[in-house]
Coordinates of C-alpha atoms and ligand atoms in Angstrom, one line a residue:
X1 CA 0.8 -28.6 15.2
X2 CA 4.3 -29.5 14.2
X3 CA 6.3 -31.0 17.4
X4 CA 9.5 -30.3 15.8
X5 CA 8.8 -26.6 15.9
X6 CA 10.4 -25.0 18.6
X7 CA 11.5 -21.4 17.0
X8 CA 10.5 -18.0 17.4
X9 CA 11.5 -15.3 15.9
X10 CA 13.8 -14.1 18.1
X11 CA 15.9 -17.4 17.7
X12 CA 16.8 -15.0 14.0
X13 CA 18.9 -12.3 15.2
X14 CA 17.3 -9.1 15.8
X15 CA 17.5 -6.8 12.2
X16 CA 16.2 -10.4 10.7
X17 CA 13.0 -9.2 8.3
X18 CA 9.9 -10.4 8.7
X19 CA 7.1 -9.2 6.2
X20 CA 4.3 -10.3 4.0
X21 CA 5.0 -10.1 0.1
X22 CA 1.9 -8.6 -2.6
X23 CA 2.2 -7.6 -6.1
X24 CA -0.3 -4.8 -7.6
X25 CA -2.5 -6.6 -9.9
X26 CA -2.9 -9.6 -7.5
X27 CA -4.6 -7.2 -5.4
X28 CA -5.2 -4.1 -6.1
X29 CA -8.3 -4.0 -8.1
X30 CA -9.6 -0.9 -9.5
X31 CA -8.4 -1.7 -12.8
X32 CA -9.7 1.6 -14.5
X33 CA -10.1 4.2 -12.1
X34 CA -9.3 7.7 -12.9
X35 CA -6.8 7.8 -16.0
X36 CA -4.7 4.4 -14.8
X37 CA -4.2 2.8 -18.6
X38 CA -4.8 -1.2 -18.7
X39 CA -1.7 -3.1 -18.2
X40 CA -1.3 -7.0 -20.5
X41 CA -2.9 -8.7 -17.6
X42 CA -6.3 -6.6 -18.1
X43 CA -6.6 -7.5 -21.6
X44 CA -5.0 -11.2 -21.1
X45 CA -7.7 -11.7 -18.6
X46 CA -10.7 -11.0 -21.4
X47 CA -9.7 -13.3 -23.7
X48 CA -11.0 -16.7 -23.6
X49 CA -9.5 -19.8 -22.2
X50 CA -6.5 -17.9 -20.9
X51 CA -7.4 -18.3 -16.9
X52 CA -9.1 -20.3 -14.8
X53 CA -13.2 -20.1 -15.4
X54 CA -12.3 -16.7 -17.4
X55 CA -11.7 -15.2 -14.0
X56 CA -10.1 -11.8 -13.7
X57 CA -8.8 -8.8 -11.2
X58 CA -10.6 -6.4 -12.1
X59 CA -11.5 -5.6 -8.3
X60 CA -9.5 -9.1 -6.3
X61 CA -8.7 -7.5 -2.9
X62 CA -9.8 -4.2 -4.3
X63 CA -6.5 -3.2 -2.1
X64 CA -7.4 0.2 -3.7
X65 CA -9.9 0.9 -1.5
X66 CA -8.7 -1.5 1.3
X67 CA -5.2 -0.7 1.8
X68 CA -6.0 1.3 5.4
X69 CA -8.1 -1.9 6.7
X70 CA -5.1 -4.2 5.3
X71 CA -2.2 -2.4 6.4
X72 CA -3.9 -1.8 9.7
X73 CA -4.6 -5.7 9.9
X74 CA -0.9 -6.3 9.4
X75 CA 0.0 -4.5 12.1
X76 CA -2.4 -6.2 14.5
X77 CA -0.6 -9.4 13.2
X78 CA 2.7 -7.9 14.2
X79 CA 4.0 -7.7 10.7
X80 CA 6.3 -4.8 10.4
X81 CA 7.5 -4.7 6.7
X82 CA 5.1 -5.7 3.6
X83 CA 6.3 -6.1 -0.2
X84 CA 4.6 -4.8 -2.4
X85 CA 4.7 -3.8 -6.1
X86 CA 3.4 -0.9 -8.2
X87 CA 1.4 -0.9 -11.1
X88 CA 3.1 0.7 -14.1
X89 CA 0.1 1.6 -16.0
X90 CA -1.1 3.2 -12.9
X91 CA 1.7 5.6 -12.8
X92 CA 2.1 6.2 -16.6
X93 CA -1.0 5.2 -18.5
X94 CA 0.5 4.9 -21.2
X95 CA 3.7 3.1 -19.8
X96 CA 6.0 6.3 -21.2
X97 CA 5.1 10.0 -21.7
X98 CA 2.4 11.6 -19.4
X99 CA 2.5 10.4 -15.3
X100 CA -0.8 10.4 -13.9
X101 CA -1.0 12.5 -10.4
X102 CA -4.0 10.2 -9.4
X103 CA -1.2 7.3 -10.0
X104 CA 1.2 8.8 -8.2
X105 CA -1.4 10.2 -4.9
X106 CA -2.9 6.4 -4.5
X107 CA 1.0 4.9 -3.7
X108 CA 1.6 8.1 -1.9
X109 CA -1.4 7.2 0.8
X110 CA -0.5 3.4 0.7
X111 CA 3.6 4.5 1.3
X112 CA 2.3 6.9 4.3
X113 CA -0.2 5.1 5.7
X114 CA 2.7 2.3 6.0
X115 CA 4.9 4.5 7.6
X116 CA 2.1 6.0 9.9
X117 CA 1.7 2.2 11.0
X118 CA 5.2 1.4 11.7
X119 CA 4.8 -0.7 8.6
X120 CA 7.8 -0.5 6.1
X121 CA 6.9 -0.7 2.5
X122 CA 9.4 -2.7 0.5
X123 CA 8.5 -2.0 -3.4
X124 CA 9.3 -3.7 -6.4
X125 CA 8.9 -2.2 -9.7
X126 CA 7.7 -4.6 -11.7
X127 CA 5.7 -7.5 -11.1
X128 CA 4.5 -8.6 -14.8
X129 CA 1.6 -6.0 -15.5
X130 CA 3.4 -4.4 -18.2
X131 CA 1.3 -0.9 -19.9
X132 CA -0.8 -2.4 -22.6
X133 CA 0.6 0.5 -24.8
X134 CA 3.7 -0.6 -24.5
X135 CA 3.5 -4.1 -25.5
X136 CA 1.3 -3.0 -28.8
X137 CA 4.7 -1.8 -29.3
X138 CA 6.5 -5.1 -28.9
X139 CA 6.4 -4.4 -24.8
X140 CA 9.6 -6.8 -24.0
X141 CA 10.7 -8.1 -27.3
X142 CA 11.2 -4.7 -28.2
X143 CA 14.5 -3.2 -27.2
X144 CA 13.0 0.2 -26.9
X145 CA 11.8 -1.2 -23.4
X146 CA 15.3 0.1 -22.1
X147 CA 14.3 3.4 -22.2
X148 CA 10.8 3.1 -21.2
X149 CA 11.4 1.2 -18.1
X150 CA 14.4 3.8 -18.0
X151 CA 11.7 6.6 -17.7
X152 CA 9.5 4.4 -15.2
X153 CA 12.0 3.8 -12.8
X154 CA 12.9 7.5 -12.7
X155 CA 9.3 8.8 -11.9
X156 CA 9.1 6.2 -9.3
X157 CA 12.5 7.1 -7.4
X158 CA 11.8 10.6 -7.3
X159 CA 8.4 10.6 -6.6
X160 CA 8.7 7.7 -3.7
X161 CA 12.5 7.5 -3.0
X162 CA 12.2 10.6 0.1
X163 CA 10.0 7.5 1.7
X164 CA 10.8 4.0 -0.1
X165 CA 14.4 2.6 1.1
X166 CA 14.0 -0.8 -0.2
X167 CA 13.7 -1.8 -3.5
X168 CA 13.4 -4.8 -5.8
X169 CA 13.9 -4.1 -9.7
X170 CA 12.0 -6.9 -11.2
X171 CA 9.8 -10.3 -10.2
X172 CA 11.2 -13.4 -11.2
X173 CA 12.2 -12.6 -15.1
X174 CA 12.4 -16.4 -15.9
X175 CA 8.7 -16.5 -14.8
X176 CA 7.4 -13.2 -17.1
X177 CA 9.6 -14.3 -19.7
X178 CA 9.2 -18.0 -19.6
X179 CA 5.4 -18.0 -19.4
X180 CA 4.7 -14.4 -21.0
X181 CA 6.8 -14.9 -24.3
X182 CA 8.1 -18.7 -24.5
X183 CA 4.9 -20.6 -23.4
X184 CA 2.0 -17.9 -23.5
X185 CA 0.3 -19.1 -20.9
X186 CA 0.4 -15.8 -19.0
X187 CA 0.1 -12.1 -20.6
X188 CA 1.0 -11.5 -22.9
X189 CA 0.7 -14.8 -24.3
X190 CA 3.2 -14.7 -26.7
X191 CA 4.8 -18.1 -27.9
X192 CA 8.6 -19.2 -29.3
X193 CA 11.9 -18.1 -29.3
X194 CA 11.9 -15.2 -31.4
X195 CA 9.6 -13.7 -28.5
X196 CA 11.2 -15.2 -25.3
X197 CA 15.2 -14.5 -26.4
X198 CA 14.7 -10.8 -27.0
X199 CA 12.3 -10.3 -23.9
X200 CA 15.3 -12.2 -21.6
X201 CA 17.9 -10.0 -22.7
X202 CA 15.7 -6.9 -22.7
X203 CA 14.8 -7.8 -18.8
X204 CA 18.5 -9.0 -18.1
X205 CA 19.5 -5.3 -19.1
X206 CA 16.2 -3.6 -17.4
X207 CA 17.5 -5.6 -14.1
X208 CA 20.5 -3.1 -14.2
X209 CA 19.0 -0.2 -15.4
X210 CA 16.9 -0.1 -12.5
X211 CA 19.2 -0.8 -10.1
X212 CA 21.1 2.4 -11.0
X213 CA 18.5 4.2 -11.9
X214 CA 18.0 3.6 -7.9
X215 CA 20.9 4.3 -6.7
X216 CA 21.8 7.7 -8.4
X217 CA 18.2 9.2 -7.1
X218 CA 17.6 7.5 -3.8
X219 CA 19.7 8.4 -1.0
X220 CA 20.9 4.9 1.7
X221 CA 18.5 3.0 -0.7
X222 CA 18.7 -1.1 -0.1
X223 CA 18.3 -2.5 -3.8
X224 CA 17.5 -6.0 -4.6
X225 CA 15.8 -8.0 -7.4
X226 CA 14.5 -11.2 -6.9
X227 CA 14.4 -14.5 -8.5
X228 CA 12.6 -17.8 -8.8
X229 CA 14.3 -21.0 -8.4
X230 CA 14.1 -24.4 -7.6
X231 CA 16.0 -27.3 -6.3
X232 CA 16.7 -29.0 -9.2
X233 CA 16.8 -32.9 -9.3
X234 CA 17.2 -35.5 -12.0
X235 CA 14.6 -38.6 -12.3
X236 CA 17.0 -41.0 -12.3
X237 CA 20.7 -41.2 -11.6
X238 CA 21.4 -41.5 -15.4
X239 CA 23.9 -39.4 -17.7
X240 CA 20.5 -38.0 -19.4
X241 CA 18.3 -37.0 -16.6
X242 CA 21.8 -36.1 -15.1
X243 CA 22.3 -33.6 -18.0
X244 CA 18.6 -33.0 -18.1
X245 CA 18.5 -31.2 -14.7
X246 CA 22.0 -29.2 -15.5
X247 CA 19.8 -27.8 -18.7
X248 CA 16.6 -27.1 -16.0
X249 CA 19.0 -25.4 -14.1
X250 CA 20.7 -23.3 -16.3
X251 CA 17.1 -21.9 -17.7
X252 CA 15.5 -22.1 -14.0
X253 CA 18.4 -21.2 -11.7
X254 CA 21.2 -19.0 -13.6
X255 CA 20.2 -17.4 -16.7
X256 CA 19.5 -14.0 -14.8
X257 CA 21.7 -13.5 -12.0
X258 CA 24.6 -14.7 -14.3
X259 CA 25.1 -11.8 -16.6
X260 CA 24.0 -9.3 -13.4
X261 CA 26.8 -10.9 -11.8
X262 CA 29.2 -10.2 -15.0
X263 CA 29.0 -14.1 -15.7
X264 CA 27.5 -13.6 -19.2
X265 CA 24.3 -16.3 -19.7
X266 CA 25.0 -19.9 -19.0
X267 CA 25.6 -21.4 -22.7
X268 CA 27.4 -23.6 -21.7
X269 CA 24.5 -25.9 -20.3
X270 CA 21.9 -24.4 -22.8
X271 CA 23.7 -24.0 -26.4
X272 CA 20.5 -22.9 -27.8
X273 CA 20.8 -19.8 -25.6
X274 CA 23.9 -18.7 -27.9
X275 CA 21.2 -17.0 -30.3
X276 CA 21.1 -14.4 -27.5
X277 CA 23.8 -12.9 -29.3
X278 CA 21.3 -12.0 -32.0
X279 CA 19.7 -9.2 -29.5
X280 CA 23.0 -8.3 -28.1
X281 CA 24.6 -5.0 -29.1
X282 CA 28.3 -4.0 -28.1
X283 CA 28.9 -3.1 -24.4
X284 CA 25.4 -4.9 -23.3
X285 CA 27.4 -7.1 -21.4
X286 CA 29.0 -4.7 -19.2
X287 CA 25.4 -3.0 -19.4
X288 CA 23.7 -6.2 -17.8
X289 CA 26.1 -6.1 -14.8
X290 CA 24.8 -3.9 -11.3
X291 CA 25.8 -4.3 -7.5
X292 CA 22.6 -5.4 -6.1
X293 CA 22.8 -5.0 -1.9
X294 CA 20.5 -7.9 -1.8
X295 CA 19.4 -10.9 -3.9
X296 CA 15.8 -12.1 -3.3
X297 CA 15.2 -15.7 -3.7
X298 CA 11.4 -17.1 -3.9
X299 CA 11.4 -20.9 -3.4
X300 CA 8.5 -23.1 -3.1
X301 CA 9.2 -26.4 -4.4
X302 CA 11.9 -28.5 -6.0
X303 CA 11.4 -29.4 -9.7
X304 CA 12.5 -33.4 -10.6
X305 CA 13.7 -33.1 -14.1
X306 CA 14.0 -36.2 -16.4
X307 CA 14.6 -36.6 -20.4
X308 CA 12.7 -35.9 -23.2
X309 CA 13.6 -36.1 -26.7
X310 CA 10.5 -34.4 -27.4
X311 CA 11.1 -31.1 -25.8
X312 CA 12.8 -29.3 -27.9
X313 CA 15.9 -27.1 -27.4
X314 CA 16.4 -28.6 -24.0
X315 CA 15.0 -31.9 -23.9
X316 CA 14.3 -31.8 -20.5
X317 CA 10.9 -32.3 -19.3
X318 CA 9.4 -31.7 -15.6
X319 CA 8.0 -34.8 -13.5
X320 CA 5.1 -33.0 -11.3
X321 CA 4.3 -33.7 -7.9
X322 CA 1.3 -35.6 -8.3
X323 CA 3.1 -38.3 -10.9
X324 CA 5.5 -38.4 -8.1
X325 CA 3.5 -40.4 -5.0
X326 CA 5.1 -37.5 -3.0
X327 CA 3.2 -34.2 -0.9
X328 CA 2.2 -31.4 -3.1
X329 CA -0.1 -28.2 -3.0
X330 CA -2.9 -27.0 -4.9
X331 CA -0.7 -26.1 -7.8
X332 CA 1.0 -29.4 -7.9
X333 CA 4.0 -28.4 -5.8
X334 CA 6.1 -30.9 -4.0
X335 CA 6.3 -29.8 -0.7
X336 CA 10.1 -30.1 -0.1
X337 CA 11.9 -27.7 2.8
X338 CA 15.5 -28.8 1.8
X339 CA 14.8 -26.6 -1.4
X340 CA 15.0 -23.5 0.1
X341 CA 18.3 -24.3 1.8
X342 CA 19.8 -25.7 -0.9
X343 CA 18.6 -22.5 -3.0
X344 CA 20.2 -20.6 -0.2
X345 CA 23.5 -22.2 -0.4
X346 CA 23.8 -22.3 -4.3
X347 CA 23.1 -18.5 -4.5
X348 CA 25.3 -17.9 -2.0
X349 CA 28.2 -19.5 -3.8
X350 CA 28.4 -16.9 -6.3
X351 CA 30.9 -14.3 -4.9
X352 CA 29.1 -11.1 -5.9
X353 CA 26.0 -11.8 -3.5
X354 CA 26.5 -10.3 -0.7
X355 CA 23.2 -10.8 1.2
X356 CA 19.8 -12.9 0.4
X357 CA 16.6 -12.2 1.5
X358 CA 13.4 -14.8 0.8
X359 CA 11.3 -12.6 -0.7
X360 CA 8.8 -15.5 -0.9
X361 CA 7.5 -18.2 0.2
X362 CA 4.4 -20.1 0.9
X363 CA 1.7 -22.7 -0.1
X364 CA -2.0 -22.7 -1.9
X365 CA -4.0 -25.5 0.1
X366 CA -7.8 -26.0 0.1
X367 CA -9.1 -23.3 2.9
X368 CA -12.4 -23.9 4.7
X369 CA -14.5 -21.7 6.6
X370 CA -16.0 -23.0 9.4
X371 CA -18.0 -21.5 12.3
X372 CA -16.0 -18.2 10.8
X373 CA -12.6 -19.9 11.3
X374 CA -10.1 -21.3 8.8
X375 CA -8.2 -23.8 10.6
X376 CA -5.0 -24.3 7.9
X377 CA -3.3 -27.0 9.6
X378 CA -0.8 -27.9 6.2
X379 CA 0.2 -24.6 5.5
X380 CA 0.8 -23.8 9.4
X381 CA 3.3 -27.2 8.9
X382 CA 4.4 -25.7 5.7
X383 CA 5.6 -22.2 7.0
X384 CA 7.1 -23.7 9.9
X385 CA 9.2 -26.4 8.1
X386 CA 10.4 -24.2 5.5
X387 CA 11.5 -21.7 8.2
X388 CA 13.2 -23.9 9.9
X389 CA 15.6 -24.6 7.0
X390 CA 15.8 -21.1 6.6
X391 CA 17.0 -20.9 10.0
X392 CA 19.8 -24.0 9.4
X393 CA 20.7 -21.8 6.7
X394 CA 21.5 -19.2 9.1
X395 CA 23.4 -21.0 11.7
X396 CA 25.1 -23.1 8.7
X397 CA 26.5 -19.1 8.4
X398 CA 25.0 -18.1 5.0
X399 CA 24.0 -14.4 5.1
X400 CA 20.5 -14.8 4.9
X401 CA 18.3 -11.2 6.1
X402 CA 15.0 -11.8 5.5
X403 CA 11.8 -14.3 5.2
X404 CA 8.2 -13.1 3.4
X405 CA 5.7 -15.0 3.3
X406 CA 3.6 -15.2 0.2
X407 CA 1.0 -13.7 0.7
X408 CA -1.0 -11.5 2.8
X409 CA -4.9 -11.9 1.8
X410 CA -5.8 -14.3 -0.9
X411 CA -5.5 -12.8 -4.4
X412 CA -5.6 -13.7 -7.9
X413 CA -3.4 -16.4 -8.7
X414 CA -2.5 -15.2 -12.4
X415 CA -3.7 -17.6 -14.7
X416 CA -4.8 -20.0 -12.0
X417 CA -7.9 -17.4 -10.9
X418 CA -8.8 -17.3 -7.4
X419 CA -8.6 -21.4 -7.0
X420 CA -5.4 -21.6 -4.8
X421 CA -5.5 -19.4 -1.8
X422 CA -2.1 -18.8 -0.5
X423 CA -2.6 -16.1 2.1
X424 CA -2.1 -16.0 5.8
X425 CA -5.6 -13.7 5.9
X426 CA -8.7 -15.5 3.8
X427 CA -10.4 -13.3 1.3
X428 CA -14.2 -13.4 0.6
X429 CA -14.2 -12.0 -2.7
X430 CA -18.0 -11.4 -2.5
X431 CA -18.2 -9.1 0.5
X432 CA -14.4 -8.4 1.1
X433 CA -14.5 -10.1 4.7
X434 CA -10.8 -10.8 5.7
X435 CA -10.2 -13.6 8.1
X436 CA -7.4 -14.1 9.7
X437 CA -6.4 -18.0 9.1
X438 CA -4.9 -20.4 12.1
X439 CA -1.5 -19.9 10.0
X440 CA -1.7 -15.7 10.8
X441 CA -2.6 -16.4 14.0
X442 CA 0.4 -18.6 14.3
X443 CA 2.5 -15.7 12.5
X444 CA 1.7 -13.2 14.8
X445 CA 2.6 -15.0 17.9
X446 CA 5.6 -15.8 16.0
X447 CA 6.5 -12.6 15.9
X448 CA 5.8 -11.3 18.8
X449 CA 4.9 -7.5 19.6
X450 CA 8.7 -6.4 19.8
Ligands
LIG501 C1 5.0 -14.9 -8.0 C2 3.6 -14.5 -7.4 C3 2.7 -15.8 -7.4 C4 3.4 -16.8 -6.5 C5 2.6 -18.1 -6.4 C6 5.5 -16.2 -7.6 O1 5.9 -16.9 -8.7 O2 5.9 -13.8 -7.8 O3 3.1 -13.5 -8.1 O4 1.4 -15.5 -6.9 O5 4.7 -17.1 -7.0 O6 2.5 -18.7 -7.6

């Protein structure tokens, strides 16, 4: 236990929102029932050497035929509100064109049996399984993507928007971009600037779209999108890791709540980024800009950042954890609380966000079951410590609403497979036993049946 942990969650005052945070293919399963088309992740998954021990979510969770057991487990644990995403290719198979009513019945039953449970469903649009169809039409590099995410966000809204008040546009962009069209090592491993500028700028104006898109169908809707970001700190106190970490920053940090915010994208640390301008058509700028109620920040780690003259565009390179003599996780995190506050305090600095919520955080350690028990000691003392900046944050007066953990059940971990478990409930895959770890047991208490 962690002495130094005297909080409950009453010490947050009392419309503070606690939940758990998903995303569809993580969990879902059910890759090809009915007429759902396969999304980049189910292809990325079959080709060789792209994930962990050519792993693959065709059934994870299988949350598709879970969800009542799940959601009804949340609510035993006291957990009133659970983010969750939904799968475009489930809802249009084709990611544009015809909607499938099988799509659209499945997030109707999960969306009700949420309310029926005093659960509330906060859904996010995207979470990186893009329609397969669309990206054999150039899916984000292709500037076409306006109108089909356009069209997405539409069905969604009207079909869920009489139930659904809170919504996030799009998952960490730097993330799907970064990895999906800069480094390829997630779907839809495409590599190189000519891929990842178009796909930033295509999401930066998506981000809006969405957003008002939102607003114009549903009625006292809370909208939000959320971002990744780190802490970022140099090596060494020397003009080039100095400059180093402003370039991390810039890429990490700013280059998509900037234009959102009307700021344009952060050139100034990142020159390269001026061949944005290629993609950019008159009046985009304006176009990138929307009024989000709420920004969600995920944080779970700090990124030391030291120079490199062999990374190119940026020459900045990333010192991980475990070069570092310092504690990480199971994906070579540093565990470092101060992160979150910090990433608290530098988003709140910009004067168009008016609220931030933590739409994750957590930590993948090695879970053992013993006697039928999971006793997760470091990520109990990882939860705890990270809420309590959270809750400095708070009486430090920054206008923070909201804390989800990441995650619920164990779940695919992307290109990492099933090897890091980050959830609060442990997941047999082979028999689909939950178990509620020593960390959910700790959460619900937490909570309290209020
Ligand atoms: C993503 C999740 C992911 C988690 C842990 C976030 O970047 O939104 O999908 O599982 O971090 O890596």
């Amino acid at each position: 236990m962690n002495k130094d942990f005297n909080l409950n969650s009453q010490d947050f005052e009392n419309d503070f929102v606690w939940g758990v945070s998903t995303a569809a293919y993580q969990i879902e399963g059910a890759y090809n029932v009915h007429d759902k088309g396969p999304s980049i992740w189910d292809e990325f998954t079959t080709k060789k050497g792209t994930v962990f021990q050519g792993q693959h979510a065709q059934k994870t969770c299988d949350f598709y035929n879970n969800f009542e057991t799940d959601i009804l487990l949340m609510k035993t644990m006291n957990i009133k509100h659970f983010r969750l995403s939904l799968a475009w290719s489930r809802i249009l198979p084709n990611g544009c064109g015809t909607v499938s009513r099988e799509g659209i019945a499945f997030y109707n039953r999960v969306i009700d049996f949420c309310l029926e449970c005093g659960v509330t469903p906060w859904v996010t649009l995207y979470h990186w399984d893009l329609p397969l169809a669309l990206q054999q039409k150039g899916g984000w590099v292709n500037r076409d993507i306006i109108n089909w995410f356009e069209e997405y966000a539409t069905v969604c809204a009207k079909e869920f928007g009489d139930r659904v008040k809170h919504w996030m546009v799009l998952n960490e962009p730097m993330v799907f971009t970064g990895a999906g069209y800069f480094l390829g090592v997630h779907a839809p491993g495409s590599t190189g600037l000519k891929n990842f500028l178009p796909a930033v700028h295509h999401a930066v104006l998506c981000q809006a779209v969405g957003g008002r898109v939102l607003r114009n169908i549903v009625p006292n809707a809370s909208i939000g999108t959320t971002f990744s970001c780190s802490q970022i700190t140099p090596y060494k106190n020397t003009p080039k890791d100095i400059e180093a970490a402003k370039k991390a920053d810039a890429l990490l940090n700013r280059l998509f709540i900037e234009p959102a915010l009307g700021l344009g994208y952060p050139v100034d640390a990142v020159p390269v980024l001026k061949r944005l301008e290629n993609y950019q058509k008159p009046g985009d700028e304006t176009k990138a800009i929307f009024d989000f109620d709420f920004i969600g920040v995920q944080n779970y780690t700090r990124e030391v950042v030291k120079h490199s003259y062999f990374v190119p565009y940026i020459q900045a390179k990333i010192v991980k954890a475990s070069q570092r003599d310092v504690k990480n996780t199971l994906m070579d995190w540093e565990v470092y609380p101060p992160s979150i506050y910090n990433m608290i305090a530098q988003f709140s600095k910009y004067e168009g966000v008016k609220k931030i919520l933590i739409t994750e955080n957590g930590a993948a350690f090695t879970d053992l079951v013993m006697d039928g028990k999971v006793n997760d000691l470091e990520r109990l003392q990882y939860l705890q410590s990270y809420i309590k900046q959270v809750h400095k944050a708070k009486e430090d007066g920054y206008n923070v609403g909201g804390y989800f953990i990441w995650t619920f059940t164990d779940n695919f971990e992307w290109a990492e497979g099933y090897r890091p478990r980050f959830g609060l409930v442990y997941t047999d895959f082979t028999t689909q036993e939950r178990i509620v770890k020593y960390s959910g047991k700790w959460f619900k208490e937490f909570l309290g049946n209020t």
